[in-house]
């Protein structure tokens, strides 16, 4: 499945770069034809449609029925709300992530159908404050998201059919892998002791080198 | 020391909320008198000055010589650059954190004297992509910055006079504390084994409950 990026300002372009980095295909929708033409000059194979992404016809033209996900990232919260609503009406299965400018609009965007709502200016303010007050923690977290780093945060889903096993008996390579916690629907079990049982449907949150992830997966998949 | 928030748009206001949450005093500077008047209506004890924060006189009026830090967070990269430059010229010791709109301006802002540069739209794009592609990791990281959470990321500086001691002999309470790494100037030693020596001037990066931080500090401070 491909992705739809609705809104191609600074935020939308940064989303596109993240998708490019992991070779995921996408179609861009924006009302501003000039902006799109300029973007295609920099990136000749860019797929785009000009118009309002909250319009069914445009979403259908971008093949939303076959899309893995929709990014509602224009610089207007009401527009993003309309895009989320329309996208979910056409294809309930598609994942919608919405950008939110004013934090007070987060609940409305969720209600409109967005699976996740991100507020760059809100998180940005938090990060700017953290850069002043807790600088080391911030750079550590940046290392965690960056994909080319030596150690990164990974989540490893435990398949439904997994025969329950204790953390200790999994025998994770302690030098390369730190098991930070086990996520279970909405609960997060931080720093589980060796006796804690792991069951199918849970997610292991680990910090590890990219190669070590494969080792953990082999242990989980048997 | 107090803080100067230069630029009081959405980002600047979110910075102010973070400072309010930890009871840190600040003065706001913005060119837009109407915006400031509206803000004071919501918050009657708000301290502000109207004008261009890259002007020495205004920074001096906000008592920059006694300030712990300056936030250069207007919505204009050149303005933020001028603020960083002027602030450092007056008070080299004050910490400057700058907002950057276009990622390509980050090096220029650093060169102008900003100790740290944060780009909300860039990080926002990364977060929006992560919300689509790696949702669990994102919510885990949000837990880490949130201060009221049960487990959070902390950095604990090792005092210069600390007599070197191995990780193992520190005997950290394994149930409550995960030592993720040791930071040493620019190097980060991920997941150190028990034999690794800890020395003064390093920083321990740990994940722990707030009370457990005190336990670690007691061990470090002797
Ligand atoms: Ca946009
Ligand atoms: Ca601002």
Tab-separated table of C-alpha atoms and ligand atoms in Angstrom:
chain	number	residue	atom	x	y	z
A	1	UNK	CA	0.000	0.000	0.000
A	2	UNK	CA	1.017	3.572	-0.686
A	3	UNK	CA	0.575	6.704	1.443
A	4	UNK	CA	-1.272	9.975	0.792
A	5	UNK	CA	0.404	13.162	2.023
A	6	UNK	CA	-2.294	15.856	2.178
A	7	UNK	CA	-0.586	19.242	2.573
A	8	UNK	CA	2.938	19.783	1.280
A	9	UNK	CA	4.300	22.637	3.373
A	10	UNK	CA	7.359	22.281	5.582
A	11	UNK	CA	5.800	19.560	7.715
A	12	UNK	CA	4.448	17.578	4.753
A	13	UNK	CA	7.818	17.731	2.989
A	14	UNK	CA	9.566	16.413	6.104
A	15	UNK	CA	7.084	13.533	6.223
A	16	UNK	CA	7.902	12.798	2.557
A	17	UNK	CA	11.623	12.696	3.364
A	18	UNK	CA	10.995	10.147	6.100
A	19	UNK	CA	9.020	7.992	3.650
A	20	UNK	CA	11.750	8.367	1.012
A	21	UNK	CA	14.333	7.196	3.564
A	22	UNK	CA	12.486	3.901	3.988
A	23	UNK	CA	11.459	3.580	0.306
A	24	UNK	CA	7.730	3.862	0.867
A	25	UNK	CA	5.658	5.105	-2.093
A	26	UNK	CA	3.372	8.117	-1.714
A	27	UNK	CA	1.135	10.584	-3.566
A	28	UNK	CA	1.058	14.255	-2.544
A	29	UNK	CA	-2.101	16.397	-2.559
A	30	UNK	CA	-1.962	20.182	-2.133
A	31	UNK	CA	-4.084	23.140	-3.269
A	32	UNK	CA	-1.024	25.150	-4.296
A	33	UNK	CA	-0.051	24.234	-7.887
A	34	UNK	CA	3.087	26.417	-7.825
A	35	UNK	CA	4.383	24.734	-4.686
A	36	UNK	CA	3.854	21.332	-6.281
A	37	UNK	CA	5.534	22.304	-9.560
A	38	UNK	CA	8.562	23.577	-7.613
A	39	UNK	CA	8.694	20.318	-5.669
A	40	UNK	CA	8.624	18.242	-8.835
A	41	UNK	CA	11.513	20.254	-10.217
A	42	UNK	CA	13.596	19.085	-7.256
A	43	UNK	CA	12.163	15.553	-7.459
A	44	UNK	CA	11.119	14.640	-11.036
A	45	UNK	CA	9.367	11.361	-10.102
A	46	UNK	CA	7.114	13.046	-7.489
A	47	UNK	CA	3.479	11.931	-7.817
A	48	UNK	CA	0.997	14.673	-7.018
A	49	UNK	CA	-2.564	15.869	-7.434
A	50	UNK	CA	-3.636	19.502	-7.189
A	51	UNK	CA	-6.706	20.348	-5.116
A	52	UNK	CA	-8.452	20.095	-1.765
A	53	UNK	CA	-7.687	16.752	-0.124
A	54	UNK	CA	-10.981	16.790	1.799
A	55	UNK	CA	-12.745	16.235	-1.547
A	56	UNK	CA	-13.783	12.568	-2.050
A	57	UNK	CA	-12.995	12.651	-5.755
A	58	UNK	CA	-9.419	13.713	-5.136
A	59	UNK	CA	-8.869	11.054	-2.476
A	60	UNK	CA	-10.355	8.439	-4.826
A	61	UNK	CA	-8.090	9.663	-7.639
A	62	UNK	CA	-5.143	9.139	-5.295
A	63	UNK	CA	-6.404	5.551	-4.878
A	64	UNK	CA	-7.298	5.878	-1.208
A	65	UNK	CA	-9.075	2.527	-1.329
A	66	UNK	CA	-5.710	0.880	-1.718
A	67	UNK	CA	-3.756	3.211	0.612
A	68	UNK	CA	-1.916	2.039	3.726
A	69	UNK	CA	-2.294	5.433	5.302
A	70	UNK	CA	-3.236	9.100	4.990
A	71	UNK	CA	-1.269	12.043	6.434
A	72	UNK	CA	-3.577	15.036	7.069
A	73	UNK	CA	-0.836	17.654	7.445
A	74	UNK	CA	-2.065	20.954	5.985
A	75	UNK	CA	-1.528	24.075	8.121
A	76	UNK	CA	-5.238	24.314	8.949
A	77	UNK	CA	-6.817	22.216	11.717
A	78	UNK	CA	-10.370	22.322	10.240
A	79	UNK	CA	-9.056	21.194	6.873
A	80	UNK	CA	-7.140	18.332	8.516
A	81	UNK	CA	-10.330	17.368	10.347
A	82	UNK	CA	-12.279	17.250	7.056
A	83	UNK	CA	-9.543	15.165	5.429
A	84	UNK	CA	-9.558	12.651	8.327
A	85	UNK	CA	-13.354	12.399	8.223
A	86	UNK	CA	-13.556	11.960	4.450
A	87	UNK	CA	-10.666	9.481	4.317
A	88	UNK	CA	-12.208	7.237	6.993
A	89	UNK	CA	-15.645	7.436	5.337
A	90	UNK	CA	-14.207	6.059	2.099
A	91	UNK	CA	-11.763	3.562	3.606
A	92	UNK	CA	-12.247	2.695	7.280
A	93	UNK	CA	-9.179	0.445	7.228
A	94	UNK	CA	-6.707	3.133	6.235
A	95	UNK	CA	-4.607	4.619	9.045
A	96	UNK	CA	-4.927	8.403	9.421
A	97	UNK	CA	-2.314	10.533	11.187
A	98	UNK	CA	-3.233	14.205	11.544
A	99	UNK	CA	-1.191	17.309	12.262
A	100	UNK	CA	-2.681	19.665	14.808
A	101	UNK	CA	-1.680	23.333	15.114
A	102	UNK	CA	-3.634	24.290	18.238
A	103	UNK	CA	-3.405	21.709	21.012
A	104	UNK	CA	-7.040	22.343	22.016
A	105	UNK	CA	-8.139	20.815	18.685
A	106	UNK	CA	-6.604	17.394	19.397
A	107	UNK	CA	-9.862	15.831	20.710
A	108	UNK	CA	-11.816	17.112	17.677
A	109	UNK	CA	-9.293	15.585	15.289
A	110	UNK	CA	-9.495	12.262	17.130
A	111	UNK	CA	-13.278	12.434	16.943
A	112	UNK	CA	-13.093	13.109	13.191
A	113	UNK	CA	-11.348	9.748	12.852
A	114	UNK	CA	-7.607	10.430	13.102
A	115	UNK	CA	-5.859	7.395	14.586
A	116	UNK	CA	-3.092	9.580	15.933
A	117	UNK	CA	-2.749	13.357	16.245
A	118	UNK	CA	0.634	15.065	16.392
A	119	UNK	CA	1.163	18.695	17.307
A	120	UNK	CA	4.623	19.815	16.104
A	121	UNK	CA	4.450	23.260	17.755
A	122	UNK	CA	3.426	21.743	21.081
A	123	UNK	CA	6.108	19.064	21.050
A	124	UNK	CA	8.502	21.671	19.649
A	125	UNK	CA	7.890	23.897	22.669
A	126	UNK	CA	8.513	20.950	24.985
A	127	UNK	CA	11.709	20.082	23.143
A	128	UNK	CA	12.927	23.685	23.200
A	129	UNK	CA	12.326	23.837	26.954
A	130	UNK	CA	14.063	20.467	27.406
A	131	UNK	CA	17.041	21.730	25.365
A	132	UNK	CA	17.413	24.470	27.975
A	133	UNK	CA	16.661	22.469	31.110
A	134	UNK	CA	17.601	18.817	30.387
A	135	UNK	CA	19.894	18.885	27.320
A	136	UNK	CA	21.419	15.420	27.682
A	137	UNK	CA	18.088	13.631	27.794
A	138	UNK	CA	17.044	15.403	24.612
A	139	UNK	CA	20.082	14.386	22.584
A	140	UNK	CA	19.715	10.843	23.876
A	141	UNK	CA	16.145	10.723	22.594
A	142	UNK	CA	17.178	12.122	19.240
A	143	UNK	CA	19.660	9.258	18.982
A	144	UNK	CA	16.805	6.837	19.608
A	145	UNK	CA	14.675	7.992	16.658
A	146	UNK	CA	17.528	8.404	14.226
A	147	UNK	CA	17.629	5.221	12.207
A	148	UNK	CA	21.350	5.110	11.395
A	149	UNK	CA	22.401	5.164	15.040
A	150	UNK	CA	24.245	2.258	16.700
A	151	UNK	CA	21.611	1.722	19.385
A	152	UNK	CA	17.969	2.402	18.807
A	153	UNK	CA	14.563	1.872	20.263
A	154	UNK	CA	12.680	-0.980	18.642
A	155	UNK	CA	9.361	-2.613	19.239
A	156	UNK	CA	9.074	-6.307	18.573
A	157	UNK	CA	5.571	-7.794	18.450
A	158	UNK	CA	5.118	-11.241	19.999
A	159	UNK	CA	2.995	-13.343	17.597
A	160	UNK	CA	-0.431	-14.506	18.816
A	161	UNK	CA	0.591	-18.185	18.688
A	162	UNK	CA	3.637	-17.714	20.955
A	163	UNK	CA	3.836	-20.316	23.777
A	164	UNK	CA	4.206	-18.260	27.015
A	165	UNK	CA	7.783	-18.114	28.276
A	166	UNK	CA	9.522	-16.166	31.041
A	167	UNK	CA	11.798	-13.199	30.303
A	168	UNK	CA	14.717	-15.098	31.840
A	169	UNK	CA	14.233	-18.224	29.723
A	170	UNK	CA	14.243	-16.105	26.545
A	171	UNK	CA	17.937	-15.547	27.314
A	172	UNK	CA	18.369	-12.287	25.444
A	173	UNK	CA	21.967	-11.308	24.642
A	174	UNK	CA	22.497	-8.880	27.561
A	175	UNK	CA	25.381	-7.085	25.935
A	176	UNK	CA	23.438	-6.029	22.828
A	177	UNK	CA	19.862	-5.823	24.019
A	178	UNK	CA	18.153	-3.985	26.882
A	179	UNK	CA	14.543	-5.017	27.450
A	180	UNK	CA	12.967	-1.755	28.631
A	181	UNK	CA	9.466	-3.057	28.978
A	182	UNK	CA	6.565	-5.145	27.764
A	183	UNK	CA	3.521	-3.445	26.321
A	184	UNK	CA	0.157	-5.126	26.659
A	185	UNK	CA	-2.765	-3.203	25.076
A	186	UNK	CA	-2.705	-0.037	27.181
A	187	UNK	CA	-0.481	-1.243	30.023
A	188	UNK	CA	3.305	-0.895	30.013
A	189	UNK	CA	5.355	-3.127	32.303
A	190	UNK	CA	8.646	-1.275	32.833
A	191	UNK	CA	11.890	-3.217	33.361
A	192	UNK	CA	10.343	-6.692	33.869
A	193	UNK	CA	12.208	-9.134	36.129
A	194	UNK	CA	13.312	-12.566	34.762
A	195	UNK	CA	10.227	-14.365	36.161
A	196	UNK	CA	7.744	-12.199	34.229
A	197	UNK	CA	5.927	-14.199	31.529
A	198	UNK	CA	5.804	-13.076	27.911
A	199	UNK	CA	2.667	-13.984	25.946
A	200	UNK	CA	1.360	-13.690	22.388
A	201	UNK	CA	-0.085	-10.297	21.427
A	202	UNK	CA	2.335	-8.341	23.614
A	203	UNK	CA	5.044	-6.049	22.298
A	204	UNK	CA	8.615	-6.027	23.581
A	205	UNK	CA	10.183	-2.554	23.744
A	206	UNK	CA	13.934	-2.978	23.504
A	207	UNK	CA	16.994	-0.845	22.981
A	208	UNK	CA	19.460	-2.556	20.722
A	209	UNK	CA	21.755	-2.390	17.748
A	210	UNK	CA	19.969	-3.048	14.407
A	211	UNK	CA	21.529	-6.546	14.039
A	212	UNK	CA	20.506	-7.488	17.580
A	213	UNK	CA	16.862	-6.944	16.638
A	214	UNK	CA	17.077	-9.981	14.350
A	215	UNK	CA	18.452	-12.098	17.214
A	216	UNK	CA	15.487	-11.161	19.408
A	217	UNK	CA	13.029	-11.837	16.586
A	218	UNK	CA	14.496	-15.304	16.045
A	219	UNK	CA	13.988	-16.086	19.738
A	220	UNK	CA	10.413	-14.854	19.599
A	221	UNK	CA	9.483	-16.524	16.338
A	222	UNK	CA	11.133	-19.771	17.513
B	1	UNK	CA	18.314	33.226	37.131
B	2	UNK	CA	15.255	33.937	35.000
B	3	UNK	CA	14.622	33.125	31.334
B	4	UNK	CA	13.880	35.360	28.329
B	5	UNK	CA	11.323	34.091	25.825
B	6	UNK	CA	11.846	36.036	22.578
B	7	UNK	CA	8.836	35.459	20.328
B	8	UNK	CA	5.449	34.609	21.825
B	9	UNK	CA	3.636	32.758	19.059
B	10	UNK	CA	2.414	29.166	19.454
B	11	UNK	CA	5.901	27.798	20.045
B	12	UNK	CA	6.907	30.518	22.518
B	13	UNK	CA	3.678	30.050	24.470
B	14	UNK	CA	4.297	26.321	24.729
B	15	UNK	CA	7.798	27.028	26.044
B	16	UNK	CA	6.232	29.330	28.659
B	17	UNK	CA	3.866	26.570	29.748
B	18	UNK	CA	6.790	24.216	30.271
B	19	UNK	CA	8.534	26.849	32.415
B	20	UNK	CA	5.320	27.485	34.370
B	21	UNK	CA	5.044	23.751	35.060
B	22	UNK	CA	8.416	23.769	36.814
B	23	UNK	CA	7.957	27.210	38.431
B	24	UNK	CA	10.749	28.946	36.541
B	25	UNK	CA	10.460	32.749	36.169
B	26	UNK	CA	10.570	34.350	32.707
B	27	UNK	CA	10.125	37.595	30.780
B	28	UNK	CA	8.509	37.585	27.329
B	29	UNK	CA	9.614	39.833	24.453
B	30	UNK	CA	7.539	40.183	21.275
B	31	UNK	CA	6.994	42.889	18.638
B	32	UNK	CA	3.229	42.397	18.662
B	33	UNK	CA	1.690	44.527	21.445
B	34	UNK	CA	-1.817	43.160	20.832
B	35	UNK	CA	-0.647	39.582	21.191
B	36	UNK	CA	1.054	40.456	24.487
B	37	UNK	CA	-1.954	42.316	25.854
B	38	UNK	CA	-4.157	39.320	25.053
B	39	UNK	CA	-1.690	37.013	26.789
B	40	UNK	CA	-1.669	39.161	29.924
B	41	UNK	CA	-5.443	39.045	30.028
B	42	UNK	CA	-5.204	35.264	30.360
B	43	UNK	CA	-2.240	35.498	32.753
B	44	UNK	CA	-2.308	38.758	34.775
B	45	UNK	CA	1.187	38.325	36.304
B	46	UNK	CA	2.871	37.864	32.891
B	47	UNK	CA	6.067	39.950	32.585
B	48	UNK	CA	6.641	41.287	29.085
B	49	UNK	CA	8.431	43.880	26.972
B	50	UNK	CA	7.250	45.035	23.553
B	51	UNK	CA	9.807	45.300	20.764
B	52	UNK	CA	12.508	43.542	18.751
B	53	UNK	CA	14.447	41.117	20.950
B	54	UNK	CA	17.564	41.463	18.794
B	55	UNK	CA	17.910	45.032	20.139
B	56	UNK	CA	20.543	45.273	22.939
B	57	UNK	CA	18.516	47.787	24.909
B	58	UNK	CA	15.531	45.491	25.093
B	59	UNK	CA	17.640	42.517	26.173
B	60	UNK	CA	19.310	44.690	28.825
B	61	UNK	CA	15.893	45.910	30.004
B	62	UNK	CA	14.912	42.250	30.410
B	63	UNK	CA	18.012	41.884	32.619
B	64	UNK	CA	19.873	39.536	30.297
B	65	UNK	CA	23.029	39.958	32.378
B	66	UNK	CA	21.332	38.022	35.122
B	67	UNK	CA	19.450	35.542	32.906
B	68	UNK	CA	19.951	31.777	33.058
B	69	UNK	CA	18.900	31.410	29.454
B	70	UNK	CA	17.398	32.950	26.314
B	71	UNK	CA	14.850	31.291	24.020
B	72	UNK	CA	15.086	32.694	20.468
B	73	UNK	CA	11.740	31.384	19.224
B	74	UNK	CA	10.237	33.915	16.806
B	75	UNK	CA	8.883	32.552	13.511
B	76	UNK	CA	11.788	34.045	11.536
B	77	UNK	CA	15.182	32.299	11.336
B	78	UNK	CA	17.167	35.505	10.624
B	79	UNK	CA	15.564	37.224	13.597
B	80	UNK	CA	16.398	34.239	15.820
B	81	UNK	CA	19.975	34.379	14.544
B	82	UNK	CA	20.240	38.085	15.463
B	83	UNK	CA	18.791	37.417	18.911
B	84	UNK	CA	21.308	34.610	19.573
B	85	UNK	CA	24.197	36.789	18.399
B	86	UNK	CA	23.176	39.824	20.456
B	87	UNK	CA	22.395	37.787	23.571
B	88	UNK	CA	25.802	36.065	23.531
B	89	UNK	CA	27.597	39.360	22.890
B	90	UNK	CA	26.087	40.840	26.036
B	91	UNK	CA	26.259	37.744	28.235
B	92	UNK	CA	28.500	34.920	27.031
B	93	UNK	CA	27.507	32.762	29.991
B	94	UNK	CA	23.789	32.705	29.223
B	95	UNK	CA	22.473	29.591	27.492
B	96	UNK	CA	20.712	30.235	24.157
B	97	UNK	CA	18.263	27.783	22.601
B	98	UNK	CA	16.998	28.761	19.154
B	99	UNK	CA	14.024	27.674	17.091
B	100	UNK	CA	14.728	26.963	13.446
B	101	UNK	CA	12.054	26.917	10.752
B	102	UNK	CA	14.118	25.717	7.782
B	103	UNK	CA	16.450	22.843	8.633
B	104	UNK	CA	19.135	24.227	6.293
B	105	UNK	CA	19.568	27.199	8.680
B	106	UNK	CA	20.633	25.054	11.650
B	107	UNK	CA	24.406	25.538	11.063
B	108	UNK	CA	23.972	29.318	10.735
B	109	UNK	CA	22.089	29.491	14.023
B	110	UNK	CA	24.808	27.462	15.746
B	111	UNK	CA	27.427	29.787	14.291
B	112	UNK	CA	25.482	32.811	15.581
B	113	UNK	CA	25.983	31.404	19.068
B	114	UNK	CA	22.935	29.242	19.817
B	115	UNK	CA	23.926	26.441	22.186
B	116	UNK	CA	21.166	24.254	20.841
B	117	UNK	CA	18.907	24.565	17.796
B	118	UNK	CA	15.509	22.880	17.625
B	119	UNK	CA	13.408	22.571	14.499
B	120	UNK	CA	9.787	21.826	15.450
B	121	UNK	CA	8.594	21.303	11.869
B	122	UNK	CA	11.444	18.913	11.126
B	123	UNK	CA	10.986	16.873	14.290
B	124	UNK	CA	7.227	17.176	13.767
B	125	UNK	CA	7.541	15.560	10.342
B	126	UNK	CA	9.623	12.750	11.837
B	127	UNK	CA	7.083	12.243	14.596
B	128	UNK	CA	4.160	12.239	12.162
B	129	UNK	CA	5.910	9.613	10.031
B	130	UNK	CA	6.722	7.574	13.169
B	131	UNK	CA	3.058	7.788	14.252
B	132	UNK	CA	2.207	6.055	10.985
B	133	UNK	CA	5.069	3.563	10.802
B	134	UNK	CA	6.233	2.859	14.383
B	135	UNK	CA	3.398	4.020	16.686
B	136	UNK	CA	4.472	2.121	19.815
B	137	UNK	CA	7.952	3.580	19.865
B	138	UNK	CA	6.484	7.070	19.609
B	139	UNK	CA	4.152	6.687	22.578
B	140	UNK	CA	6.992	5.152	24.565
B	141	UNK	CA	9.148	8.224	23.917
B	142	UNK	CA	6.320	10.544	24.853
B	143	UNK	CA	6.136	8.717	28.178
B	144	UNK	CA	9.828	9.388	28.679
B	145	UNK	CA	9.561	13.187	28.413
B	146	UNK	CA	6.350	13.499	30.366
B	147	UNK	CA	7.385	14.347	33.896
B	148	UNK	CA	4.498	12.792	35.801
B	149	UNK	CA	5.103	9.338	34.354
B	150	UNK	CA	6.129	6.358	36.516
B	151	UNK	CA	9.335	5.676	34.585
B	152	UNK	CA	11.350	8.389	32.954
B	153	UNK	CA	14.668	9.122	31.385
B	154	UNK	CA	17.073	10.910	33.703
B	155	UNK	CA	20.633	12.038	33.421
B	156	UNK	CA	22.738	11.977	36.544
B	157	UNK	CA	26.071	13.822	36.445
B	158	UNK	CA	29.006	12.173	38.203
B	159	UNK	CA	30.842	14.872	40.232
B	160	UNK	CA	34.449	15.661	39.246
B	161	UNK	CA	35.817	14.416	42.575
B	162	UNK	CA	34.202	10.956	42.259
B	163	UNK	CA	36.641	8.095	43.010
B	164	UNK	CA	36.406	5.763	39.953
B	165	UNK	CA	34.249	2.708	40.579
B	166	UNK	CA	32.921	-0.081	38.358
B	167	UNK	CA	29.275	-0.219	37.240
B	168	UNK	CA	28.890	-3.528	39.088
B	169	UNK	CA	30.228	-2.228	42.399
B	170	UNK	CA	27.772	0.698	42.303
B	171	UNK	CA	25.102	-1.964	42.890
B	172	UNK	CA	22.172	-0.070	41.392
B	173	UNK	CA	18.711	-1.351	42.385
B	174	UNK	CA	18.041	-3.444	39.259
B	175	UNK	CA	14.294	-3.493	39.722
B	176	UNK	CA	13.885	0.291	39.680
B	177	UNK	CA	16.786	1.503	37.575
B	178	UNK	CA	18.026	0.643	34.089
B	179	UNK	CA	21.445	2.092	33.254
B	180	UNK	CA	21.129	2.771	29.523
B	181	UNK	CA	24.531	4.269	29.040
B	182	UNK	CA	27.364	6.499	30.168
B	183	UNK	CA	27.989	9.777	28.383
B	184	UNK	CA	31.522	11.122	28.263
B	185	UNK	CA	31.888	14.456	26.411
B	186	UNK	CA	30.755	13.448	22.912
B	187	UNK	CA	30.962	9.674	23.314
B	188	UNK	CA	28.051	7.530	24.480
B	189	UNK	CA	28.771	4.076	25.887
B	190	UNK	CA	25.543	2.122	25.431
B	191	UNK	CA	24.562	-0.602	27.925
B	192	UNK	CA	27.876	-0.820	29.824
B	193	UNK	CA	28.833	-4.191	31.359
B	194	UNK	CA	29.509	-4.480	35.132
B	195	UNK	CA	33.296	-4.149	34.685
B	196	UNK	CA	33.092	-0.722	32.994
B	197	UNK	CA	34.544	2.038	35.204
B	198	UNK	CA	32.582	5.188	36.042
B	199	UNK	CA	34.611	8.371	36.533
B	200	UNK	CA	34.018	11.991	37.526
B	201	UNK	CA	32.720	14.290	34.795
B	202	UNK	CA	30.677	11.562	33.103
B	203	UNK	CA	26.894	11.479	32.980
B	204	UNK	CA	24.797	8.389	33.682
B	205	UNK	CA	21.722	8.042	31.479
B	206	UNK	CA	19.187	5.967	33.362
B	207	UNK	CA	15.555	5.017	33.095
B	208	UNK	CA	13.924	4.996	36.487
B	209	UNK	CA	11.040	6.027	38.678
B	210	UNK	CA	11.440	9.547	40.166
B	211	UNK	CA	12.220	8.197	43.676
B	212	UNK	CA	14.858	5.833	42.297
B	213	UNK	CA	16.806	8.810	40.958
B	214	UNK	CA	17.534	9.850	44.526
B	215	UNK	CA	18.876	6.364	45.304
B	216	UNK	CA	21.291	6.578	42.374
B	217	UNK	CA	22.367	10.089	43.360
B	218	UNK	CA	23.132	8.940	46.901
B	219	UNK	CA	25.363	6.172	45.526
B	220	UNK	CA	27.171	8.635	43.256
B	221	UNK	CA	27.538	11.394	45.814
B	222	UNK	CA	28.677	8.852	48.451
C	1	LIG	CA1	1.994	21.107	5.467
C	2	LIG	CA1	6.984	32.064	18.445
